[in-house]
Protein backbone atom coordinates (compact mmCIF):
# COMPACT_ATOMS: atom_id res chain seq x y z
CA UNK A 1 0.00 0.00 0.00
CA UNK A 2 1.39 3.42 -0.94
CA UNK A 3 1.11 6.51 1.16
CA UNK A 4 -0.99 9.17 -0.57
CA UNK A 5 0.87 12.32 -1.52
CA UNK A 6 -0.79 15.39 -0.11
CA UNK A 7 -0.26 18.28 -2.45
CA UNK A 8 -0.46 21.85 -1.38
CA UNK A 9 -2.72 24.25 -3.24
CA UNK A 10 -1.73 27.33 -5.16
CA UNK A 11 -3.01 30.32 -3.23
CA UNK A 12 -3.72 33.70 -4.78
CA UNK A 13 -3.98 36.39 -2.15
CA UNK A 14 -5.53 39.53 -3.66
CA UNK A 15 -4.21 42.93 -2.64
CA UNK A 16 -7.67 44.08 -1.54
CA UNK A 17 -7.96 41.09 0.81
CA UNK A 18 -4.60 41.28 2.59
CA UNK A 19 -4.59 41.76 6.33
CA UNK A 20 -2.25 43.20 8.94
CA UNK A 21 -2.68 40.01 10.98
CA UNK A 22 1.02 39.56 11.68
CA UNK A 23 3.49 40.86 14.25
CA UNK A 24 3.84 44.64 14.06
CA UNK A 25 6.43 47.24 15.05
CA UNK A 26 5.63 50.92 15.57
CA UNK A 27 5.97 52.77 12.22
CA UNK A 28 6.65 49.57 10.25
CA UNK A 29 3.16 48.41 9.26
CA UNK A 30 3.42 44.85 7.92
CA UNK A 31 0.92 43.26 5.53
CA UNK A 32 1.17 39.52 4.83
CA UNK A 33 1.15 38.56 1.15
CA UNK A 34 2.13 34.90 1.57
CA UNK A 35 2.02 33.56 5.10
CA UNK A 36 0.74 30.75 7.29
CA UNK A 37 -2.44 32.77 7.76
CA UNK A 38 -3.39 32.82 4.07
CA UNK A 39 -1.51 29.98 2.33
CA UNK A 40 -0.28 26.40 2.77
CA UNK A 41 3.25 27.76 3.28
CA UNK A 42 5.31 26.25 6.12
CA UNK A 43 8.62 28.09 6.12
CA UNK A 44 8.27 31.42 4.34
CA UNK A 45 6.80 34.87 4.91
CA UNK A 46 6.47 37.46 2.14
CA UNK A 47 4.85 40.81 2.58
CA UNK A 48 4.97 44.57 2.32
CA UNK A 49 6.10 46.93 5.04
CA UNK A 50 4.88 50.54 5.01
CA UNK A 51 6.51 53.51 6.79
CA UNK A 52 4.95 56.95 6.52
CA UNK A 53 6.80 60.16 5.64
CA UNK A 54 9.52 60.92 8.19
CA UNK A 55 8.61 57.93 10.38
CA UNK A 56 11.14 55.71 12.13
CA UNK A 57 10.45 52.22 13.51
CA UNK A 58 11.09 51.09 17.04
CA UNK A 59 14.21 48.95 17.53
CA UNK A 60 13.63 45.29 16.73
CA UNK A 61 15.19 42.12 15.32
CA UNK A 62 13.91 38.98 13.61
CA UNK A 63 15.05 36.26 15.98
CA UNK A 64 16.53 33.22 14.29
CA UNK A 65 15.29 34.04 10.77
CA UNK A 66 17.06 35.59 7.81
CA UNK A 67 15.41 38.59 6.18
CA UNK A 68 15.63 39.85 2.62
CA UNK A 69 14.28 43.29 1.79
CA UNK A 70 13.63 45.18 -1.41
CA UNK A 71 12.85 48.90 -1.47
CA UNK A 72 9.76 48.89 -3.66
CA UNK A 73 9.04 52.60 -3.35
CA UNK A 74 10.77 55.49 -1.58
CA UNK A 75 14.00 56.11 0.30
CA UNK A 76 15.03 54.25 3.45
CA UNK A 77 17.68 53.95 6.08
CA UNK A 78 18.58 51.17 8.48
CA UNK A 79 20.42 51.83 11.72
CA UNK A 80 22.25 48.99 13.47
CA UNK A 81 25.30 48.22 15.61
CA UNK A 82 26.38 49.55 18.98
CA UNK A 83 23.72 52.09 20.05
CA UNK A 84 22.44 51.91 16.45
CA UNK A 85 25.31 54.19 15.38
CA UNK A 86 25.84 52.56 11.95
CA UNK A 87 23.56 53.56 9.10
CA UNK A 88 22.97 52.43 5.52
CA UNK A 89 20.83 54.27 2.98
CA UNK A 90 18.66 52.57 0.36
CA UNK A 91 16.49 53.78 -2.48
CA UNK A 92 13.86 52.21 -4.75
CA UNK A 93 15.33 49.15 -6.47
CA UNK A 94 17.89 48.35 -3.74
CA UNK A 95 17.98 45.01 -1.93
CA UNK A 96 19.22 44.35 1.61
CA UNK A 97 20.01 41.25 3.67
CA UNK A 98 19.54 41.37 7.44
CA UNK A 99 21.11 38.42 9.29
CA UNK A 100 19.27 36.68 12.14
CA UNK A 101 19.23 38.45 15.50
CA UNK A 102 20.65 41.82 14.36
CA UNK A 103 18.88 44.64 16.26
CA UNK A 104 18.01 47.46 13.87
CA UNK A 105 15.81 50.49 13.25
CA UNK A 106 14.20 51.23 9.88
CA UNK A 107 13.29 54.70 8.78
CA UNK A 108 11.82 56.71 5.93
CA UNK A 109 14.28 59.36 4.70
CA UNK A 110 11.53 61.31 2.96
CA UNK A 111 9.44 63.91 4.74
CA UNK A 112 6.77 63.79 2.00
CA UNK A 113 6.55 60.26 0.48
CA UNK A 114 5.66 56.85 1.91
CA UNK A 115 8.31 54.12 2.07
CA UNK A 116 7.26 50.63 0.89
CA UNK A 117 9.42 47.52 1.33
CA UNK A 118 8.89 44.03 -0.04
CA UNK A 119 10.17 41.69 2.66
CA UNK A 120 10.77 37.94 2.71
CA UNK A 121 11.69 35.87 5.73
CA UNK A 122 12.72 32.27 6.03
CA UNK A 123 10.34 30.42 8.37
CA UNK A 124 7.79 33.07 9.36
CA UNK A 125 7.38 36.76 10.21
CA UNK A 126 9.42 36.57 13.39
CA UNK A 127 9.62 40.02 15.00
CA UNK A 128 11.10 40.77 18.42
CA UNK A 129 10.38 44.36 19.44
CA UNK A 130 13.03 45.81 21.78
CA UNK A 131 12.28 48.17 24.67
CA UNK A 132 14.47 50.66 26.54
CA UNK A 133 17.32 50.75 24.01
CA UNK A 134 20.22 53.20 24.26
CA UNK A 135 19.99 54.92 20.87
CA UNK A 136 22.76 57.30 19.83
CA UNK A 137 21.93 60.75 18.54
CA UNK A 138 23.27 60.76 14.97
CA UNK A 139 22.68 62.96 11.99
CA UNK A 140 20.44 61.31 9.37
CA UNK A 141 20.56 62.51 5.78
CA UNK A 142 16.85 63.23 5.26
CA UNK A 143 15.36 64.33 1.95
CA UNK A 144 12.35 66.56 1.20
Coordinates of N, CA and C in Angstrom, one line a residue:
X1 N 0.8 -1.2 0.0 CA 0.0 0.0 0.0 C 0.9 1.3 0.0
X2 N 0.6 2.2 -0.9 CA 1.4 3.4 -0.9 C 0.7 4.5 -0.1
X3 N 1.6 5.4 0.4 CA 1.1 6.5 1.2 C 0.7 7.6 0.2
X4 N -0.5 8.1 0.3 CA -1.0 9.2 -0.6 C -0.1 10.4 -0.4
X5 N 0.1 11.1 -1.5 CA 0.9 12.3 -1.5 C -0.1 13.5 -1.4
X6 N 0.1 14.2 -0.3 CA -0.8 15.4 -0.1 C -0.1 16.6 -0.8
X7 N -0.8 17.1 -1.8 CA -0.3 18.3 -2.4 C -0.9 19.6 -1.9
X8 N 0.0 20.5 -1.8 CA -0.5 21.8 -1.4 C -1.1 22.5 -2.5
X9 N -2.0 23.5 -2.2 CA -2.7 24.2 -3.2 C -2.0 25.6 -3.6
X10 N -2.1 26.0 -4.8 CA -1.7 27.3 -5.2 C -2.7 28.3 -4.5
X11 N -2.2 29.3 -3.9 CA -3.0 30.3 -3.2 C -2.8 31.7 -3.9
X12 N -3.8 32.3 -4.3 CA -3.7 33.7 -4.8 C -4.3 34.6 -3.7
X13 N -3.5 35.5 -3.2 CA -4.0 36.4 -2.1 C -4.1 37.8 -2.7
X14 N -5.3 38.2 -3.0 CA -5.5 39.5 -3.7 C -5.2 40.7 -2.8
X15 N -4.6 41.7 -3.4 CA -4.2 42.9 -2.6 C -5.3 43.5 -1.8
X16 N -6.5 43.5 -2.3 CA -7.7 44.1 -1.5 C -8.0 43.2 -0.3
X17 N -7.6 42.0 -0.3 CA -8.0 41.1 0.8 C -6.9 40.9 1.9
X18 N -5.7 41.5 1.7 CA -4.6 41.3 2.6 C -4.9 41.9 3.9
X19 N -4.4 41.3 5.0 CA -4.6 41.8 6.3 C -3.3 42.1 7.0
X20 N -3.4 42.9 8.1 CA -2.3 43.2 8.9 C -2.3 42.2 10.1
X21 N -2.5 41.0 9.9 CA -2.7 40.0 11.0 C -1.4 39.3 11.3
X22 N -0.3 40.1 11.4 CA 1.0 39.6 11.7 C 1.7 40.5 12.7
X23 N 2.8 40.1 13.2 CA 3.5 40.9 14.3 C 3.9 42.2 13.7
X24 N 3.6 43.3 14.5 CA 3.8 44.6 14.1 C 4.9 45.3 14.9
X25 N 5.5 46.4 14.4 CA 6.4 47.2 15.0 C 6.0 48.7 14.8
X26 N 6.0 49.5 15.8 CA 5.6 50.9 15.6 C 6.3 51.5 14.3
X27 N 5.5 52.1 13.4 CA 6.0 52.8 12.2 C 6.6 51.8 11.2
X28 N 6.3 50.6 11.3 CA 6.6 49.6 10.3 C 5.4 48.6 10.1
X29 N 4.4 49.1 9.4 CA 3.2 48.4 9.3 C 3.3 47.3 8.3
X30 N 3.2 46.0 8.7 CA 3.4 44.8 7.9 C 2.1 44.3 7.4
X31 N 2.1 43.9 6.1 CA 0.9 43.3 5.5 C 1.4 41.9 4.9
X32 N 0.8 40.8 5.3 CA 1.2 39.5 4.8 C 0.6 39.2 3.4
X33 N 1.5 39.0 2.5 CA 1.1 38.6 1.2 C 1.0 37.0 1.1
X34 N 2.1 36.4 1.5 CA 2.1 34.9 1.6 C 2.6 34.6 3.0
X35 N 1.7 33.9 3.7 CA 2.0 33.6 5.1 C 1.2 32.3 5.5
X36 N 1.5 31.9 6.7 CA 0.7 30.7 7.3 C -0.7 31.1 7.4
X37 N -1.1 32.4 7.6 CA -2.4 32.8 7.8 C -3.3 32.7 6.5
X38 N -2.6 32.8 5.3 CA -3.4 32.8 4.1 C -2.9 31.8 3.0
X39 N -2.0 30.9 3.3 CA -1.5 30.0 2.3 C -1.1 28.7 3.0
X40 N -0.8 27.7 2.2 CA -0.3 26.4 2.8 C 1.2 26.4 3.1
X41 N 1.8 27.6 3.1 CA 3.3 27.8 3.3 C 3.6 27.3 4.7
X42 N 4.8 26.7 4.8 CA 5.3 26.3 6.1 C 6.5 27.0 6.6
X43 N 7.4 27.5 5.7 CA 8.6 28.1 6.1 C 9.0 29.3 5.3
X44 N 8.0 30.2 5.1 CA 8.3 31.4 4.3 C 7.2 32.5 4.7
X45 N 7.7 33.7 4.8 CA 6.8 34.9 4.9 C 7.2 35.9 3.9
X46 N 6.2 36.4 3.1 CA 6.5 37.5 2.1 C 5.4 38.5 2.3
X47 N 5.8 39.8 2.4 CA 4.8 40.8 2.6 C 5.4 42.2 2.3
X48 N 4.6 43.2 2.5 CA 5.0 44.6 2.3 C 5.0 45.2 3.7
X49 N 6.0 46.2 3.8 CA 6.1 46.9 5.0 C 6.0 48.4 4.7
X50 N 5.1 49.1 5.3 CA 4.9 50.5 5.0 C 5.4 51.4 6.2
X51 N 6.1 52.5 5.8 CA 6.5 53.5 6.8 C 6.2 54.9 6.2
X52 N 5.4 55.6 7.0 CA 4.9 57.0 6.5 C 6.1 58.0 6.4
X53 N 5.8 59.1 5.8 CA 6.8 60.2 5.6 C 7.4 60.5 7.0
X54 N 8.8 60.5 7.0 CA 9.5 60.9 8.2 C 9.4 60.0 9.4
X55 N 8.8 58.9 9.2 CA 8.6 57.9 10.4 C 9.8 57.0 10.5
X56 N 10.0 56.6 11.8 CA 11.1 55.7 12.1 C 10.6 54.6 13.0
X57 N 11.0 53.3 12.7 CA 10.4 52.2 13.5 C 11.1 52.2 14.9
X58 N 10.5 51.4 15.8 CA 11.1 51.1 17.0 C 12.2 50.1 16.8
X59 N 13.2 50.0 17.7 CA 14.2 49.0 17.5 C 13.6 47.6 17.6
X60 N 14.1 46.7 16.8 CA 13.6 45.3 16.7 C 14.6 44.4 16.0
X61 N 14.4 43.1 16.1 CA 15.2 42.1 15.3 C 14.3 41.0 14.9
X62 N 14.8 40.0 14.2 CA 13.9 39.0 13.6 C 14.3 37.6 14.1
X63 N 14.8 37.5 15.4 CA 15.0 36.3 16.0 C 16.0 35.4 15.2
X64 N 15.6 34.2 15.0 CA 16.5 33.2 14.3 C 16.4 33.2 12.8
X65 N 15.6 34.1 12.2 CA 15.3 34.0 10.8 C 16.1 35.1 10.0
X66 N 16.4 34.7 8.7 CA 17.1 35.6 7.8 C 16.0 36.4 7.1
X67 N 16.3 37.7 6.8 CA 15.4 38.6 6.2 C 16.0 39.2 4.9
X68 N 15.2 39.2 3.8 CA 15.6 39.9 2.6 C 14.6 41.0 2.4
X69 N 15.1 42.1 2.0 CA 14.3 43.3 1.8 C 14.6 43.9 0.4
X70 N 13.5 44.5 -0.1 CA 13.6 45.2 -1.4 C 12.9 46.5 -1.3
X71 N 13.5 47.6 -1.5 CA 12.8 48.9 -1.5 C 12.0 49.0 -2.7
X72 N 10.7 48.8 -2.6 CA 9.8 48.9 -3.7 C 9.5 50.3 -4.1
X73 N 9.4 51.2 -3.1 CA 9.0 52.6 -3.3 C 9.6 53.5 -2.2
X74 N 10.3 54.5 -2.6 CA 10.8 55.5 -1.6 C 12.3 55.4 -1.3
X75 N 12.6 56.0 -0.2 CA 14.0 56.1 0.3 C 14.1 55.7 1.8
X76 N 15.0 54.8 2.1 CA 15.0 54.3 3.4 C 16.4 54.4 4.1
X77 N 16.4 54.2 5.4 CA 17.7 54.0 6.1 C 17.5 52.8 7.1
X78 N 18.6 52.2 7.4 CA 18.6 51.2 8.5 C 19.7 51.5 9.4
X79 N 19.4 51.6 10.7 CA 20.4 51.8 11.7 C 20.6 50.5 12.4
X80 N 21.9 50.2 12.8 CA 22.3 49.0 13.5 C 23.6 49.2 14.2
X81 N 24.0 48.2 14.9 CA 25.3 48.2 15.6 C 25.2 48.8 17.0
X82 N 26.3 49.0 17.6 CA 26.4 49.5 19.0 C 25.6 50.9 19.0
X83 N 24.6 50.9 19.9 CA 23.7 52.1 20.0 C 23.1 52.5 18.7
X84 N 23.0 51.6 17.8 CA 22.4 51.9 16.5 C 23.2 53.1 15.8
X85 N 24.5 53.1 15.9 CA 25.3 54.2 15.4 C 25.7 54.0 13.9
X86 N 25.6 52.8 13.4 CA 25.8 52.6 12.0 C 24.6 52.8 11.2
X87 N 24.7 53.3 9.9 CA 23.6 53.6 9.1 C 23.9 53.2 7.6
X88 N 22.9 52.6 7.0 CA 23.0 52.4 5.5 C 21.7 53.1 4.9
X89 N 21.9 53.6 3.7 CA 20.8 54.3 3.0 C 20.5 53.4 1.8
X90 N 19.2 53.3 1.5 CA 18.7 52.6 0.4 C 17.6 53.4 -0.4
X91 N 17.5 53.1 -1.7 CA 16.5 53.8 -2.5 C 15.8 52.7 -3.3
X92 N 14.7 53.1 -3.9 CA 13.9 52.2 -4.7 C 14.8 51.4 -5.7
X93 N 14.6 50.1 -5.6 CA 15.3 49.2 -6.5 C 16.5 48.5 -5.7
X94 N 16.8 49.0 -4.5 CA 17.9 48.4 -3.7 C 17.4 47.2 -2.9
X95 N 18.3 46.2 -2.7 CA 18.0 45.0 -1.9 C 18.9 45.1 -0.7
X96 N 18.4 44.4 0.4 CA 19.2 44.3 1.6 C 19.0 43.0 2.3
X97 N 20.1 42.5 2.9 CA 20.0 41.3 3.7 C 20.3 41.6 5.1
X98 N 19.4 41.2 6.0 CA 19.5 41.4 7.4 C 19.7 40.0 8.1
X99 N 20.9 39.7 8.7 CA 21.1 38.4 9.3 C 20.2 38.2 10.5
X100 N 20.1 37.0 10.9 CA 19.3 36.7 12.1 C 19.8 37.4 13.4
X101 N 18.9 37.9 14.2 CA 19.2 38.4 15.5 C 19.9 39.8 15.5
X102 N 20.0 40.5 14.4 CA 20.6 41.8 14.4 C 19.6 42.9 14.7
X103 N 19.8 43.5 15.9 CA 18.9 44.6 16.3 C 19.1 45.8 15.3
X104 N 17.9 46.4 14.8 CA 18.0 47.5 13.9 C 16.8 48.4 14.0
X105 N 16.9 49.5 13.3 CA 15.8 50.5 13.3 C 15.7 50.8 11.8
X106 N 14.5 50.9 11.3 CA 14.2 51.2 9.9 C 13.5 52.6 9.9
X107 N 13.9 53.4 8.9 CA 13.3 54.7 8.8 C 13.1 55.2 7.4
X108 N 12.1 56.1 7.2 CA 11.8 56.7 5.9 C 12.6 58.0 5.8
X109 N 13.5 58.1 4.9 CA 14.3 59.4 4.7 C 13.4 60.5 4.2
X110 N 12.3 60.3 3.6 CA 11.5 61.3 3.0 C 10.5 61.9 4.0
X111 N 10.4 63.2 3.9 CA 9.4 63.9 4.7 C 8.1 64.0 4.0
X112 N 8.0 63.6 2.8 CA 6.8 63.8 2.0 C 6.2 62.5 1.3
X113 N 7.0 61.5 1.2 CA 6.6 60.3 0.5 C 6.6 59.0 1.4
X114 N 5.7 58.1 1.2 CA 5.7 56.8 1.9 C 6.8 55.9 1.4
X115 N 7.3 55.1 2.4 CA 8.3 54.1 2.1 C 7.6 52.8 2.1
X116 N 7.9 52.0 1.0 CA 7.3 50.6 0.9 C 8.4 49.6 0.6
X117 N 8.5 48.6 1.5 CA 9.4 47.5 1.3 C 8.7 46.3 0.9
X118 N 9.3 45.4 0.1 CA 8.9 44.0 0.0 C 9.9 43.3 0.8
X119 N 9.3 42.4 1.7 CA 10.2 41.7 2.7 C 9.9 40.2 2.6
X120 N 10.9 39.4 2.6 CA 10.8 37.9 2.7 C 11.6 37.4 3.9
X121 N 11.0 36.5 4.6 CA 11.7 35.9 5.7 C 11.6 34.4 5.6
X122 N 12.7 33.7 5.9 CA 12.7 32.3 6.0 C 12.0 31.9 7.3
X123 N 11.1 31.0 7.2 CA 10.3 30.4 8.4 C 9.0 31.1 8.6
X124 N 9.0 32.4 9.1 CA 7.8 33.1 9.4 C 8.1 34.5 9.6
X125 N 7.1 35.4 9.9 CA 7.4 36.8 10.2 C 7.7 36.9 11.7
X126 N 8.9 36.5 12.0 CA 9.4 36.6 13.4 C 9.9 38.0 13.6
X127 N 9.3 38.6 14.7 CA 9.6 40.0 15.0 C 9.7 40.1 16.5
X128 N 10.9 40.6 17.0 CA 11.1 40.8 18.4 C 11.3 42.3 18.6
X129 N 10.3 42.9 19.2 CA 10.4 44.4 19.4 C 11.2 44.6 20.7
X130 N 12.1 45.6 20.7 CA 13.0 45.8 21.8 C 12.6 47.1 22.5
X131 N 12.7 47.0 23.8 CA 12.3 48.2 24.7 C 13.5 48.7 25.3
X132 N 13.4 50.0 25.7 CA 14.5 50.7 26.5 C 15.9 50.5 26.0
X133 N 16.0 50.8 24.7 CA 17.3 50.7 24.0 C 18.1 52.1 24.1
X134 N 19.4 52.0 24.3 CA 20.2 53.2 24.3 C 20.5 53.5 22.8
X135 N 19.9 54.6 22.3 CA 20.0 54.9 20.9 C 20.8 56.2 20.7
X136 N 21.9 56.1 20.0 CA 22.8 57.3 19.8 C 22.1 58.4 19.0
X137 N 22.4 59.6 19.3 CA 21.9 60.8 18.5 C 22.9 60.9 17.4
X138 N 22.4 60.6 16.2 CA 23.3 60.8 15.0 C 22.5 61.6 13.9
X139 N 23.3 62.2 13.1 CA 22.7 63.0 12.0 C 22.2 62.0 10.9
X140 N 21.0 62.1 10.4 CA 20.4 61.3 9.4 C 20.2 62.2 8.2
X141 N 20.7 61.8 7.0 CA 20.6 62.5 5.8 C 19.1 62.4 5.2
X142 N 18.2 63.2 5.7 CA 16.9 63.2 5.3 C 16.7 64.0 3.9
X143 N 15.6 63.7 3.2 CA 15.4 64.3 1.9 C 13.9 64.9 2.0
X144 N 13.7 66.0 1.2 CA 12.4 66.6 1.2 C 11.3 65.6 0.6

